[in-house]
Amino acid sequence: MNATILIIYTGGTIGMIQDPKTLSLKPFNLAHLLETIPELERFNFNIHSSSFDEPIDSSNATPELWSHLVSIIHDNYEKYDGFVILHGTDTMAYTASALSFALEGLSKPVVITGSQLPIGMLRTDGKENLISSIEIAATLPQIFAENRGEVCIYFDGFLFRGNRTIKSSTQHFEAFESPNFPALAEVGVDVKFDLDHFLQKRDEPFNAKKEFADAVGVLYLFPGITMDTVKATFSNPKNQVYIMCTFGSGNGPTDDEFLEFLEFQINRGKVILNITQCDRGAVDQGKYESSGAYKKIGIIGGLDMTFEAAITKAMFLLGQGFSSEELKYKLTEPICGELST
Ligand code: ASP
């Protein structure tokens, strides 16, 4: 049977047009986007589409956008074999990570893509990205006879696990990377899937969770950061989880004032998750004395999670109402392949 695919258009450069007066790019509608790709009719898949009422530049993305996408996939889950989401590149890795956590028990492919140049432009990368994404979303369910599926990003010849991906270039067509996990497929003359690296069969039934909470803060360390800056970061009483972006394998300052302040925050129920500022490699608390001190006061190590995965995972788990103790455990355990244990 021919695969049936739903394209969900959220906005992003792929569908943008240039404002003749200001010359800046602004989101445009799905009909325009699809008109520019008559090739879609040559697929022998059934392709349907759905669009946000007002397509956005993804730099305006919010947890509401993720919830909305979760709802669309939930409401159409039985009708489609796979989903392709057209999204701006700027926050694509955040949306991919958020959806990977929220679509529990997903057993169909969700492929997110976009482009660096609008689809109406001669040298656009959008056509190949969209056409290959559709092909991948339609092919995967035929390859996986069992319950396997995950949220991926397809861009410029590579299919990546969504929650392992980062946007690494504003310039190149090869705009995304998955620094700590192999590509799931490489698209050249043939589409070569690396089936062993896809998530294994899911035992749990599909359960779409729409709740995200925004009670998260970020402490980005740099040499010379003052205690005033550190204290200001923790000044919002509503925030419950803090992502602390550290140097190297999880290191940072260890002066008494800094450590005592963080320990005080942990004792009052705040959760601090240590994520490295490096793209590659992992946090290993205890490898050096400095990160050993963090471990001692109760900071938890985020291993090789990307910042995008860490923050959306925190927002997702907070949305499910977990206590600080539960959060400490759950943030360091993989939900769907976002970290290597
Ligand atoms: N600012 C755009 C967006 O994220 C960039 C893009 O799509 O590449 O929507």
Tab-separated table of C-alpha atoms and ligand atoms in Angstrom, residues 12-14 16 56-59 87-91 115-116 167, ligand 1:
chain	number	residue	atom	x	y	z
A	12	GLY	CA	10.880	29.146	8.523
A	13	THR	CA	13.107	30.242	5.664
A	14	ILE	CA	11.974	27.360	3.479
A	16	MET	CA	9.674	32.696	3.191
A	56	ILE	CA	6.390	31.869	12.039
A	57	ASP	CA	10.092	32.506	12.006
A	58	SER	CA	11.230	29.761	14.368
A	59	SER	CA	13.146	32.232	16.477
A	87	HIS	CA	10.363	24.368	10.425
A	88	GLY	CA	12.861	27.214	10.617
A	89	THR	CA	16.415	26.117	11.242
A	90	ASP	CA	17.125	28.481	14.131
A	91	THR	CA	15.262	26.507	16.785
A	115	SER	CA	16.287	25.134	4.456
A	116	GLN	CA	18.929	27.807	4.421
A	167	LYS	CA	22.508	23.899	14.394
B	1	ASP	N1	15.056	32.543	11.146
B	1	ASP	C1	14.662	31.411	10.334
B	1	ASP	C2	13.822	30.497	11.188
B	1	ASP	O1	14.360	29.859	12.051
B	1	ASP	C3	15.855	30.716	9.833
B	1	ASP	C4	15.607	29.487	9.024
B	1	ASP	O2	14.527	28.989	8.812
B	1	ASP	O3	16.610	28.940	8.550
B	1	ASP	O4	12.630	30.419	10.974
